[in-house]
mmCIF file of C-alpha atoms in Angstrom:
data_model
loop_
_atom_site.group_PDB
_atom_site.id
_atom_site.type_symbol
_atom_site.label_atom_id
_atom_site.label_comp_id
_atom_site.label_asym_id
_atom_site.label_seq_id
_atom_site.Cartn_x
_atom_site.Cartn_y
_atom_site.Cartn_z
ATOM 1 C CA MET V 115 -2.555 -39.889 -2.200
ATOM 2 C CA LYS V 116 0.798 -39.063 -0.991
ATOM 3 C CA ILE V 117 2.000 -35.360 -0.334
ATOM 4 C CA LEU V 118 5.799 -34.862 -0.538
ATOM 5 C CA ASN V 119 7.333 -32.882 1.819
ATOM 6 C CA LYS V 120 8.756 -30.093 -0.575
ATOM 7 C CA ASP V 121 5.099 -29.702 -1.509
ATOM 8 C CA TRP V 122 3.873 -28.805 2.236
ATOM 9 C CA PHE V 123 7.629 -27.770 4.350
ATOM 10 C CA LYS V 124 8.517 -24.557 4.855
ATOM 11 C CA PRO V 125 11.736 -23.716 7.395
ATOM 12 C CA ARG V 126 10.074 -21.170 9.224
ATOM 13 C CA LYS V 127 12.474 -18.958 11.489
ATOM 14 C CA TYR V 128 10.300 -16.295 12.956
ATOM 15 C CA LEU V 129 9.768 -15.978 16.622
ATOM 16 C CA HIS V 130 6.517 -17.464 18.106
ATOM 17 C CA PHE V 131 5.349 -18.966 21.186
ATOM 18 C CA ASP V 132 6.646 -22.210 19.621
ATOM 19 C CA LEU V 133 10.052 -23.267 18.477
ATOM 20 C CA PRO V 134 10.907 -23.941 14.790
ATOM 21 C CA ILE V 135 10.977 -27.769 13.930
ATOM 22 C CA ASN V 136 13.002 -29.564 11.130
ATOM 23 C CA ARG V 137 11.246 -31.364 7.826
ATOM 24 C CA LYS V 138 11.571 -35.005 9.937
ATOM 25 C CA LYS V 139 9.233 -34.100 13.180
ATOM 26 C CA ALA V 140 6.741 -31.821 11.434
ATOM 27 C CA SER V 141 6.276 -34.780 9.038
ATOM 28 C CA LYS V 142 5.735 -37.383 11.771
ATOM 29 C CA ILE V 143 3.361 -34.579 13.028
ATOM 30 C CA VAL V 144 0.897 -33.298 10.142
ATOM 31 C CA SER V 145 0.713 -37.130 8.500
ATOM 32 C CA ASN V 146 -0.923 -38.612 12.177
ATOM 33 C CA SER V 147 -4.812 -37.648 12.215
ATOM 34 C CA GLU V 148 -5.061 -38.556 15.279
ATOM 35 C CA THR V 149 -2.405 -36.047 16.805
ATOM 36 C CA VAL V 150 -3.906 -33.136 14.474
ATOM 37 C CA ALA V 151 -7.216 -34.062 16.115
ATOM 38 C CA LYS V 152 -6.122 -33.314 19.726
ATOM 39 C CA HIS V 153 -3.540 -30.475 18.832
ATOM 40 C CA ALA V 154 -4.022 -27.223 20.755
ATOM 41 C CA PHE V 155 -3.370 -24.311 18.335
ATOM 42 C CA TYR V 156 -1.250 -21.779 19.534
ATOM 43 C CA PRO V 157 -3.010 -17.846 19.111
ATOM 44 C CA LEU V 158 -1.826 -16.083 16.099
ATOM 45 C CA ILE V 159 0.131 -13.334 16.027
ATOM 46 C CA ASN V 160 -1.241 -10.212 14.128
ATOM 47 C CA TYR V 161 -0.227 -6.919 13.158
ATOM 48 C CA ASP V 162 -1.757 -4.295 10.770
ATOM 49 C CA ILE V 163 0.153 -2.734 7.662
ATOM 50 C CA LEU V 164 -0.868 0.577 6.053
ATOM 51 C CA ILE V 165 -1.563 0.302 2.075
ATOM 52 C CA ASN V 166 -1.838 4.016 0.776
ATOM 53 C CA LYS V 167 -4.172 4.785 -1.888
ATOM 54 C CA ILE V 168 -2.688 7.258 -4.397
ATOM 55 C CA LYS V 169 -4.598 8.054 -7.339
ATOM 56 C CA LYS V 170 -4.134 10.825 -10.043
ATOM 57 C CA ASN V 171 -6.934 13.841 -10.175
ATOM 58 C CA PRO V 172 -8.305 13.929 -13.219
ATOM 59 C CA ILE V 173 -8.850 17.617 -13.778
ATOM 60 C CA THR V 174 -5.599 19.146 -11.898
ATOM 61 C CA LYS V 175 -3.533 16.102 -12.548
ATOM 62 C CA ASN V 176 -2.189 16.367 -9.015
ATOM 63 C CA ILE V 177 -1.278 13.135 -7.238
ATOM 64 C CA MET V 178 -4.024 12.868 -4.485
ATOM 65 C CA VAL V 179 -3.131 10.539 -1.259
ATOM 66 C CA SER V 180 -6.282 9.035 0.663
ATOM 67 C CA GLU V 181 -6.544 8.436 4.116
ATOM 68 C CA PRO V 182 -3.749 5.259 4.328
ATOM 69 C CA LYS V 183 -6.021 1.338 4.664
ATOM 70 C CA LYS V 184 -5.099 -1.039 7.444
ATOM 71 C CA ARG V 185 -4.375 -4.338 6.012
ATOM 72 C CA PRO V 186 -4.283 -7.303 9.123
ATOM 73 C CA ILE V 187 -1.623 -9.468 8.817
ATOM 74 C CA SER V 188 -1.649 -12.677 10.947
ATOM 75 C CA TYR V 189 0.759 -15.663 11.661
ATOM 76 C CA PRO V 190 0.473 -18.752 13.333
ATOM 77 C CA ALA V 191 2.574 -20.693 15.144
ATOM 78 C CA HIS V 192 5.597 -23.108 13.712
ATOM 79 C CA ILE V 193 3.688 -26.327 14.065
ATOM 80 C CA ASP V 194 0.302 -24.849 13.588
ATOM 81 C CA SER V 195 1.890 -23.515 10.364
ATOM 82 C CA HIS V 196 2.822 -26.818 8.984
ATOM 83 C CA ILE V 197 -0.298 -28.298 10.019
ATOM 84 C CA TYR V 198 -2.256 -25.875 7.854
ATOM 85 C CA SER V 199 0.312 -26.036 5.188
ATOM 86 C CA TYR V 200 0.007 -29.976 4.758
ATOM 87 C CA TYR V 201 -3.696 -30.083 4.928
ATOM 88 C CA SER V 202 -3.715 -26.881 2.536
ATOM 89 C CA LYS V 203 -1.935 -29.335 0.105
ATOM 90 C CA LYS V 204 -4.342 -32.217 1.055
ATOM 91 C CA LEU V 205 -7.629 -30.232 0.137
ATOM 92 C CA ASN V 206 -5.967 -28.434 -2.911
ATOM 93 C CA HIS V 207 -5.695 -31.970 -4.129
ATOM 94 C CA GLN V 208 -9.367 -32.685 -4.078
ATOM 95 C CA TYR V 209 -10.260 -28.984 -5.253
ATOM 96 C CA GLU V 210 -8.358 -29.037 -8.342
ATOM 97 C CA LYS V 211 -9.860 -32.375 -8.928
ATOM 98 C CA ALA V 212 -13.584 -31.447 -8.492
ATOM 99 C CA ILE V 213 -13.180 -27.771 -10.913
ATOM 100 C CA LYS V 214 -11.272 -29.464 -13.761
ATOM 101 C CA GLU V 215 -14.183 -32.196 -13.393
ATOM 102 C CA ASN V 216 -16.629 -29.322 -13.615
ATOM 103 C CA GLY V 217 -14.931 -27.099 -16.381
ATOM 104 C CA LEU V 218 -13.831 -24.430 -13.912
ATOM 105 C CA ASN V 219 -9.872 -24.709 -14.550
ATOM 106 C CA ASN V 220 -9.687 -21.809 -16.950
ATOM 107 C CA SER V 221 -12.205 -19.335 -14.614
ATOM 108 C CA ILE V 222 -10.460 -19.766 -11.189
ATOM 109 C CA LEU V 223 -7.167 -17.898 -11.330
ATOM 110 C CA ALA V 224 -5.974 -17.140 -7.561
ATOM 111 C CA PHE V 225 -4.004 -19.358 -5.447
ATOM 112 C CA ARG V 226 -3.367 -21.778 -7.971
ATOM 113 C CA THR V 227 0.113 -23.511 -9.687
ATOM 114 C CA LEU V 228 -0.934 -22.303 -13.349
ATOM 115 C CA GLY V 229 2.499 -20.854 -14.063
ATOM 116 C CA LYS V 230 0.870 -17.516 -14.910
ATOM 117 C CA ASN V 231 0.671 -14.195 -13.098
ATOM 118 C CA ASN V 232 -2.114 -11.211 -13.349
ATOM 119 C CA ILE V 233 -0.197 -10.053 -16.479
ATOM 120 C CA ASP V 234 -1.715 -12.933 -17.848
ATOM 121 C CA PHE V 235 -4.844 -13.392 -16.502
ATOM 122 C CA SER V 236 -5.789 -9.852 -17.937
ATOM 123 C CA LEU V 237 -4.518 -10.581 -20.907
ATOM 124 C CA ASP V 238 -6.862 -13.439 -21.064
ATOM 125 C CA ALA V 239 -9.595 -11.560 -20.159
ATOM 126 C CA PHE V 240 -9.347 -8.744 -22.920
ATOM 127 C CA ASN V 241 -8.493 -11.339 -25.428
ATOM 128 C CA GLU V 242 -12.018 -12.889 -24.411
ATOM 129 C CA ILE V 243 -13.156 -8.959 -25.093
ATOM 130 C CA LYS V 244 -11.842 -8.766 -28.170
ATOM 131 C CA LYS V 245 -12.963 -12.386 -29.183
ATOM 132 C CA LEU V 246 -16.679 -11.711 -28.696
ATOM 133 C CA GLY V 247 -16.653 -8.123 -30.285
ATOM 134 C CA GLU V 248 -19.303 -5.634 -29.213
ATOM 135 C CA CYS V 249 -20.010 -7.388 -25.910
ATOM 136 C CA SER V 250 -20.547 -5.687 -22.023
ATOM 137 C CA ALA V 251 -18.066 -6.648 -18.989
ATOM 138 C CA VAL V 252 -19.444 -6.669 -15.955
ATOM 139 C CA ALA V 253 -16.583 -6.370 -12.595
ATOM 140 C CA LEU V 254 -17.682 -7.054 -9.623
ATOM 141 C CA ASP V 255 -15.676 -6.763 -6.043
ATOM 142 C CA ILE V 256 -16.501 -8.449 -2.651
ATOM 143 C CA THR V 257 -16.411 -6.400 0.652
ATOM 144 C CA LYS V 258 -13.863 -7.545 3.250
ATOM 145 C CA PHE V 259 -13.879 -10.803 1.208
ATOM 146 C CA PHE V 260 -11.849 -12.922 4.176
ATOM 147 C CA ASP V 261 -13.163 -11.255 7.125
ATOM 148 C CA THR V 262 -17.075 -11.991 5.920
ATOM 149 C CA LEU V 263 -16.797 -15.912 5.390
ATOM 150 C CA ASP V 264 -19.830 -17.312 7.339
ATOM 151 C CA HIS V 265 -18.257 -20.442 9.228
ATOM 152 C CA ASP V 266 -21.504 -22.736 8.693
ATOM 153 C CA ILE V 267 -21.194 -22.196 4.794
ATOM 154 C CA LEU V 268 -17.314 -22.252 4.796
ATOM 155 C CA LYS V 269 -18.062 -25.974 6.604
ATOM 156 C CA SER V 270 -20.456 -27.335 4.121
ATOM 157 C CA GLU V 271 -18.492 -26.681 1.287
ATOM 158 C CA TRP V 272 -15.593 -28.388 3.139
ATOM 159 C CA CYS V 273 -17.839 -31.504 4.137
ATOM 160 C CA LYS V 274 -18.765 -31.693 0.201
ATOM 161 C CA LEU V 275 -15.488 -31.571 -1.035
ATOM 162 C CA LEU V 276 -14.481 -34.174 0.597
ATOM 163 C CA GLY V 277 -17.435 -36.359 0.030
ATOM 164 C CA LEU V 278 -19.154 -36.537 3.759
ATOM 165 C CA SER V 279 -21.806 -35.867 5.453
ATOM 166 C CA GLN V 280 -19.732 -34.184 8.608
ATOM 167 C CA LEU V 281 -15.795 -33.242 8.648
ATOM 168 C CA PRO V 282 -13.406 -36.081 9.937
ATOM 169 C CA LYS V 283 -12.025 -35.156 13.605
ATOM 170 C CA ASP V 284 -8.793 -33.847 12.344
ATOM 171 C CA HIS V 285 -10.320 -31.751 9.988
ATOM 172 C CA TYR V 286 -13.082 -30.422 12.545
ATOM 173 C CA ASN V 287 -10.056 -29.306 14.775
ATOM 174 C CA ILE V 288 -8.632 -27.286 12.058
ATOM 175 C CA PHE V 289 -11.795 -25.501 11.083
ATOM 176 C CA LYS V 290 -12.186 -24.613 14.683
ATOM 177 C CA SER V 291 -9.229 -23.189 14.946
ATOM 178 C CA ILE V 292 -9.286 -20.991 11.533
ATOM 179 C CA THR V 293 -12.811 -19.922 12.687
ATOM 180 C CA ARG V 294 -12.828 -19.758 16.126
ATOM 181 C CA TYR V 295 -9.025 -18.144 16.037
ATOM 182 C CA SER V 296 -7.524 -16.488 18.502
ATOM 183 C CA THR V 297 -5.042 -13.350 17.966
ATOM 184 C CA VAL V 298 -2.336 -11.485 19.970
ATOM 185 C CA ASN V 299 -1.283 -7.829 18.707
ATOM 186 C CA LYS V 300 2.275 -8.001 17.968
ATOM 187 C CA GLU V 301 3.526 -4.579 19.631
ATOM 188 C CA TYR V 302 1.727 -5.260 22.649
ATOM 189 C CA LEU V 303 3.233 -8.513 22.821
ATOM 190 C CA TYR V 304 6.256 -7.721 22.317
ATOM 191 C CA LYS V 305 6.143 -4.447 24.968
ATOM 192 C CA ALA V 306 4.919 -6.992 27.445
ATOM 193 C CA LEU V 307 7.786 -9.369 27.132
ATOM 194 C CA GLY V 308 10.599 -6.239 26.765
ATOM 195 C CA ILE V 309 11.012 -7.291 22.791
ATOM 196 C CA SER V 310 12.697 -5.160 20.676
ATOM 197 C CA LEU V 311 10.951 -4.579 17.486
ATOM 198 C CA ASN V 312 13.221 -3.741 15.447
ATOM 199 C CA ASN V 313 16.022 -6.413 16.503
ATOM 200 C CA PRO V 314 13.625 -9.600 18.076
ATOM 201 C CA ASN V 315 16.117 -12.413 16.921
ATOM 202 C CA LYS V 316 18.881 -10.896 19.293
ATOM 203 C CA THR V 317 18.916 -13.231 22.139
ATOM 204 C CA ARG V 318 16.104 -15.553 21.824
ATOM 205 C CA ARG V 319 14.855 -18.679 19.474
ATOM 206 C CA ARG V 320 10.966 -17.994 20.847
ATOM 207 C CA ILE V 321 8.893 -15.286 22.261
ATOM 208 C CA CYS V 322 8.793 -16.762 25.791
ATOM 209 C CA GLU V 323 8.904 -19.958 27.402
ATOM 210 C CA PRO V 324 5.031 -22.187 28.262
ATOM 211 C CA HIS V 325 5.236 -20.427 31.747
ATOM 212 C CA ASP V 326 5.864 -16.892 30.355
ATOM 213 C CA PHE V 327 2.850 -17.644 28.084
ATOM 214 C CA ARG V 328 0.614 -18.275 31.004
ATOM 215 C CA SER V 329 1.724 -15.782 33.727
ATOM 216 C CA ILE V 330 2.152 -12.883 31.403
ATOM 217 C CA VAL V 331 0.076 -13.257 27.723
ATOM 218 C CA ARG V 332 -2.784 -14.743 29.914
ATOM 219 C CA LYS V 333 -2.876 -13.016 32.823
ATOM 220 C CA TYR V 334 -2.467 -9.496 31.391
ATOM 221 C CA LYS V 335 -5.304 -10.624 28.478
ATOM 222 C CA LEU V 336 -3.619 -10.134 25.525
ATOM 223 C CA ILE V 337 -5.213 -13.068 23.580
ATOM 224 C CA LYS V 338 -8.626 -11.567 21.748
ATOM 225 C CA VAL V 339 -11.137 -14.451 20.744
ATOM 226 C CA HIS V 340 -12.757 -14.022 17.497
ATOM 227 C CA LYS V 341 -16.667 -14.933 18.461
ATOM 228 C CA GLU V 342 -18.477 -13.735 15.366
ATOM 229 C CA SER V 343 -20.110 -16.629 13.126
ATOM 230 C CA PHE V 344 -18.078 -15.267 10.544
ATOM 231 C CA GLY V 345 -14.531 -14.066 9.068
ATOM 232 C CA ILE V 346 -11.345 -16.027 9.044
ATOM 233 C CA PRO V 347 -8.024 -14.776 9.321
ATOM 234 C CA GLN V 348 -5.643 -13.738 6.315
ATOM 235 C CA GLY V 349 -2.372 -14.652 6.019
ATOM 236 C CA THR V 350 -2.421 -17.959 7.283
ATOM 237 C CA PRO V 351 -1.427 -21.315 4.687
ATOM 238 C CA LEU V 352 -4.779 -22.608 4.799
ATOM 239 C CA SER V 353 -7.023 -19.249 4.495
ATOM 240 C CA ALA V 354 -6.452 -19.133 0.441
ATOM 241 C CA ILE V 355 -7.472 -22.963 -0.120
ATOM 242 C CA LEU V 356 -10.401 -22.356 2.527
ATOM 243 C CA SER V 357 -11.621 -19.033 0.107
ATOM 244 C CA ASN V 358 -11.720 -20.790 -2.858
ATOM 245 C CA ILE V 359 -13.830 -23.873 -1.272
ATOM 246 C CA TYR V 360 -16.193 -21.423 -0.017
ATOM 247 C CA MET V 361 -16.855 -19.792 -3.885
ATOM 248 C CA PHE V 362 -16.937 -23.407 -5.262
ATOM 249 C CA ASP V 363 -20.864 -23.326 -5.634
ATOM 250 C CA PHE V 364 -21.070 -19.823 -7.087
ATOM 251 C CA ASP V 365 -17.846 -20.477 -9.344
ATOM 252 C CA LEU V 366 -20.144 -23.514 -10.853
ATOM 253 C CA LYS V 367 -23.709 -21.619 -10.848
ATOM 254 C CA MET V 368 -22.350 -18.714 -12.452
ATOM 255 C CA ASN V 369 -20.078 -19.968 -15.090
ATOM 256 C CA SER V 370 -23.143 -22.164 -16.125
ATOM 257 C CA PHE V 371 -24.928 -19.625 -16.203
ATOM 258 C CA ILE V 372 -22.663 -17.038 -17.920
ATOM 259 C CA THR V 373 -21.650 -20.274 -20.737
ATOM 260 C CA GLN V 374 -25.315 -20.361 -22.045
ATOM 261 C CA LEU V 375 -25.689 -16.870 -22.723
ATOM 262 C CA GLY V 376 -22.203 -17.067 -24.706
ATOM 263 C CA GLY V 377 -20.160 -15.509 -22.300
ATOM 264 C CA LYS V 378 -16.910 -15.875 -20.132
ATOM 265 C CA TYR V 379 -16.257 -16.136 -16.460
ATOM 266 C CA PHE V 380 -13.479 -15.353 -14.596
ATOM 267 C CA ARG V 381 -12.600 -14.863 -10.675
ATOM 268 C CA TYR V 382 -9.348 -14.090 -8.813
ATOM 269 C CA CYS V 383 -10.336 -14.078 -5.154
ATOM 270 C CA ASP V 384 -12.861 -11.351 -4.542
ATOM 271 C CA ASP V 385 -12.375 -9.658 -7.892
ATOM 272 C CA ILE V 386 -14.799 -11.151 -10.335
ATOM 273 C CA LEU V 387 -15.433 -10.426 -14.097
ATOM 274 C CA PHE V 388 -17.838 -11.743 -16.558
ATOM 275 C CA ILE V 389 -17.711 -10.913 -20.301
ATOM 276 C CA THR V 390 -21.319 -11.340 -21.760
ATOM 277 C CA PRO V 391 -23.342 -10.187 -25.063
ATOM 278 C CA THR V 392 -24.610 -6.567 -24.254
ATOM 279 C CA GLU V 393 -28.358 -7.395 -24.012
ATOM 280 C CA HIS V 394 -27.433 -9.638 -20.925
ATOM 281 C CA LYS V 395 -25.194 -7.552 -18.867
ATOM 282 C CA LEU V 396 -27.801 -6.499 -16.365
ATOM 283 C CA LYS V 397 -29.155 -9.673 -16.275
ATOM 284 C CA VAL V 398 -25.566 -11.464 -15.435
ATOM 285 C CA LYS V 399 -24.842 -8.479 -12.462
ATOM 286 C CA LYS V 400 -28.622 -9.115 -11.009
ATOM 287 C CA LYS V 401 -27.865 -12.802 -10.941
ATOM 288 C CA ALA V 402 -24.431 -12.571 -9.430
ATOM 289 C CA SER V 403 -25.814 -10.093 -6.682
ATOM 290 C CA PHE V 404 -28.183 -12.585 -5.801
ATOM 291 C CA GLU V 405 -25.926 -15.422 -5.210
ATOM 292 C CA ILE V 406 -23.482 -13.406 -3.624
ATOM 293 C CA GLU V 407 -26.137 -12.470 -1.073
ATOM 294 C CA SER V 408 -27.033 -15.927 -0.374
ATOM 295 C CA LEU V 409 -23.645 -16.557 0.294
ATOM 296 C CA LYS V 410 -24.330 -13.781 3.343
ATOM 297 C CA LEU V 411 -21.215 -11.425 1.400
ATOM 298 C CA GLU V 412 -21.473 -8.201 0.169
ATOM 299 C CA LEU V 413 -20.506 -6.497 -3.304
ATOM 300 C CA ASN V 414 -18.521 -3.137 -3.065
ATOM 301 C CA LYS V 415 -20.755 -1.104 -4.861
ATOM 302 C CA ASN V 416 -17.574 1.382 -5.315
ATOM 303 C CA LYS V 417 -16.067 -1.092 -7.078
ATOM 304 C CA THR V 418 -18.855 -2.278 -9.912
ATOM 305 C CA GLU V 419 -18.249 -1.664 -13.470
ATOM 306 C CA ILE V 420 -20.172 -2.302 -16.238
ATOM 307 C CA ARG V 421 -18.412 -1.371 -19.571
ATOM 308 C CA THR V 422 -19.707 -1.840 -23.053
ATOM 309 C CA PHE V 423 -17.834 -2.666 -26.197
ATOM 310 C CA LYS V 424 -18.613 -1.530 -29.356
ATOM 311 C CA PHE V 425 -16.743 -0.953 -32.861
ATOM 312 C CA LYS V 426 -16.209 2.595 -34.285
ATOM 313 C CA GLY V 427 -15.132 1.746 -37.696
ATOM 314 C CA LYS V 428 -12.834 -0.897 -37.216
ATOM 315 C CA GLN V 429 -11.614 -0.420 -33.760
ATOM 316 C CA LEU V 430 -13.467 -1.498 -30.683
ATOM 317 C CA LYS V 431 -14.034 0.783 -28.327
ATOM 318 C CA SER V 432 -15.410 1.000 -24.879
ATOM 319 C CA ASP V 433 -17.783 3.640 -22.931
ATOM 320 C CA LYS V 434 -15.246 3.539 -20.237
ATOM 321 C CA PRO V 435 -12.122 1.923 -19.694
ATOM 322 C CA LEU V 436 -12.186 -1.181 -17.802
ATOM 323 C CA GLN V 437 -10.338 -1.927 -14.763
ATOM 324 C CA TYR V 438 -8.825 -5.638 -13.862
ATOM 325 C CA LEU V 439 -6.264 -7.012 -12.061
ATOM 326 C CA GLY V 440 -3.884 -3.624 -12.039
ATOM 327 C CA PHE V 441 -4.841 -2.726 -15.950
ATOM 328 C CA ILE V 442 -6.925 -0.437 -17.912
ATOM 329 C CA PHE V 443 -8.338 -1.778 -21.323
ATOM 330 C CA ASP V 444 -10.134 0.417 -23.608
ATOM 331 C CA GLY V 445 -11.101 -2.254 -26.328
ATOM 332 C CA ASN V 446 -7.948 -1.177 -28.267
ATOM 333 C CA ASN V 447 -5.110 -0.759 -25.425
ATOM 334 C CA ILE V 448 -3.886 -1.933 -22.747
ATOM 335 C CA TYR V 449 -2.398 0.506 -19.764
ATOM 336 C CA ILE V 450 -1.141 0.280 -16.499
ATOM 337 C CA ARG V 451 -2.954 1.942 -13.993
ATOM 338 C CA SER V 452 -1.828 5.112 -13.357
ATOM 339 C CA SER V 453 -2.994 4.790 -9.240
ATOM 340 C CA SER V 454 -0.038 1.992 -9.431
ATOM 341 C CA LEU V 455 2.672 4.651 -11.623
ATOM 342 C CA ALA V 456 1.800 6.835 -8.926
ATOM 343 C CA ARG V 457 2.304 4.555 -6.051
ATOM 344 C CA TYR V 458 5.487 3.622 -7.447
ATOM 345 C CA SER V 459 6.616 7.125 -7.838
ATOM 346 C CA SER V 460 6.081 8.183 -4.408
ATOM 347 C CA ARG V 461 7.943 4.863 -3.302
ATOM 348 C CA MET V 462 10.948 5.930 -5.218
ATOM 349 C CA HIS V 463 11.122 9.631 -4.066
ATOM 350 C CA LYS V 464 10.807 8.137 -0.408
ATOM 351 C CA GLY V 465 13.509 5.761 -0.990
ATOM 352 C CA VAL V 466 15.856 7.926 -2.984
ATOM 353 C CA ARG V 467 15.279 10.795 0.322
ATOM 354 C CA LEU V 468 15.903 8.097 3.110
ATOM 355 C CA ALA V 469 18.908 6.983 1.145
ATOM 356 C CA LYS V 470 20.345 10.953 0.882
ATOM 357 C CA ASN V 471 19.199 11.558 4.642
ATOM 358 C CA THR V 472 21.304 8.162 5.616
ATOM 359 C CA MET V 473 24.175 9.798 4.064
ATOM 360 C CA ILE V 474 23.957 13.219 5.417
ATOM 361 C CA LYS V 475 23.199 11.522 8.788
ATOM 362 C CA TYR V 476 26.364 9.121 8.653
ATOM 363 C CA ASN V 477 28.474 11.890 6.915
ATOM 364 C CA LYS V 478 28.518 14.144 9.811
ATOM 365 C CA ILE V 479 29.662 11.175 12.199
ATOM 366 C CA ARG V 480 32.439 10.780 10.021
ATOM 367 C CA ARG V 481 33.293 14.105 9.821
ATOM 368 C CA ALA V 482 33.167 14.223 13.725
ATOM 369 C CA ASN V 483 35.833 11.425 13.742
ATOM 370 C CA GLN V 484 37.756 12.831 11.195
ATOM 371 C CA GLU V 485 37.102 9.938 8.977
ATOM 372 C CA GLU V 486 36.510 10.500 4.781
ATOM 373 C CA GLU V 487 32.904 11.083 3.789
ATOM 374 C CA ARG V 488 30.863 8.585 1.365
ATOM 375 C CA LEU V 489 28.360 9.139 -1.475
ATOM 376 C CA ILE V 490 25.155 7.858 -1.286
ATOM 377 C CA PHE V 491 24.764 3.918 -1.346
ATOM 378 C CA LYS V 492 23.023 3.582 -4.690
ATOM 379 C CA ARG V 493 22.736 -0.399 -5.198
ATOM 380 C CA LYS V 494 19.537 -0.883 -3.331
ATOM 381 C CA LEU V 495 18.320 2.173 -5.048
ATOM 382 C CA TYR V 496 18.996 0.762 -8.427
ATOM 383 C CA SER V 497 17.415 -2.980 -7.467
ATOM 384 C CA ARG V 498 14.162 -1.461 -5.977
ATOM 385 C CA TYR V 499 13.576 1.003 -8.311
ATOM 386 C CA SER V 500 15.402 0.638 -11.862
ATOM 387 C CA TYR V 501 15.510 -1.594 -14.689
ATOM 388 C CA LEU V 502 18.695 -2.763 -13.346
ATOM 389 C CA GLY V 503 16.571 -4.686 -10.572
ATOM 390 C CA LYS V 504 15.179 -8.563 -10.686
ATOM 391 C CA ARG V 505 12.128 -7.571 -9.493
ATOM 392 C CA ASN V 506 10.345 -4.365 -9.061
ATOM 393 C CA PHE V 507 7.645 -2.254 -10.284
ATOM 394 C CA ILE V 508 9.855 -1.405 -13.530
ATOM 395 C CA THR V 509 10.799 -4.625 -14.239
ATOM 396 C CA TYR V 510 7.095 -5.752 -13.761
ATOM 397 C CA GLY V 511 6.199 -3.066 -16.356
ATOM 398 C CA TYR V 512 8.691 -4.147 -18.798
ATOM 399 C CA LEU V 513 7.172 -7.828 -18.082
ATOM 400 C CA ALA V 514 3.474 -6.837 -19.210
ATOM 401 C CA ALA V 515 4.886 -4.928 -22.302
ATOM 402 C CA LYS V 516 6.631 -7.612 -23.714
ATOM 403 C CA LYS V 517 3.297 -10.046 -22.938
#
């Protein structure tokens, strides 16, 4: 199997513990299994982004903002990232072959090159409901998916995919790096090294020299080692394919089970959807819950939905609207979730306020310098928040409406 450079190599210019390398040098490293087997991986640099949860009060119709949810982001060093990317493609080749041979090609949706997005995936699922007619949808969500993947199960599934009883040395070294990984908090690291968070690339091409890594990063114990027997970091080029490999046996069992019942199975990462004849809905939920527990994972009970669709006259209607991949379906109509609209509205207002305050700030300076005042800059606002932009929530909405 030949993997083309264009399939895995991506120039990376962010600051890390090592220097960026070119395609030729990266190719020489990743294609040599002995080099990979002996490679020492740097700690991941991590930080948290805050995701605001916004929803509309069904009674007052007011927008409610709940406590922000932390989402950890980790990114590997340059050479490490190239190795992960290259092996991701190698594993993906085997994985794609396996799911096609086992009839899972139309059921596994996330992290694959299918030429589709969640608009298409949602539409396919809703069309399956219309096709089946009176039926039920069982929607499940796994709690802290990447954080709870069991290492022994992951290793076993990895071996199965390769058709081997144990991992080759190069794969095993990568497995160790992704399960017993170490991290360095970005804010603490930059502070210890005197690097500006706002303008870090000003005078350097790497975070620090090897001697600084030893004398500062290690000395001040900035490195945190993941010692649990479960969990892999999100954000590496390898994380996505490993999550799919982990779920392969589950996908196989549940697809076979639901097909025998005359239903349909879809999984988008940790979002699982079964479309089944109504008399089997509780049986499907029980079976799925058992198989999830056997993988040492846990279902998020707050996000479990069982929706039943029945004909009222000639129209198919659900007892409660089904939420799936950012859309709501009531058996007849499809809507974008109100929380998505509320989030967009909130971001737009913040963006406009920031642009106004920036204009006021700089116009104050211009007046002091006896310069002409300027109007608010609208180009970025239009690009981010209006139909004039190429990739934003509004254009997404138009595309969804069109499909």
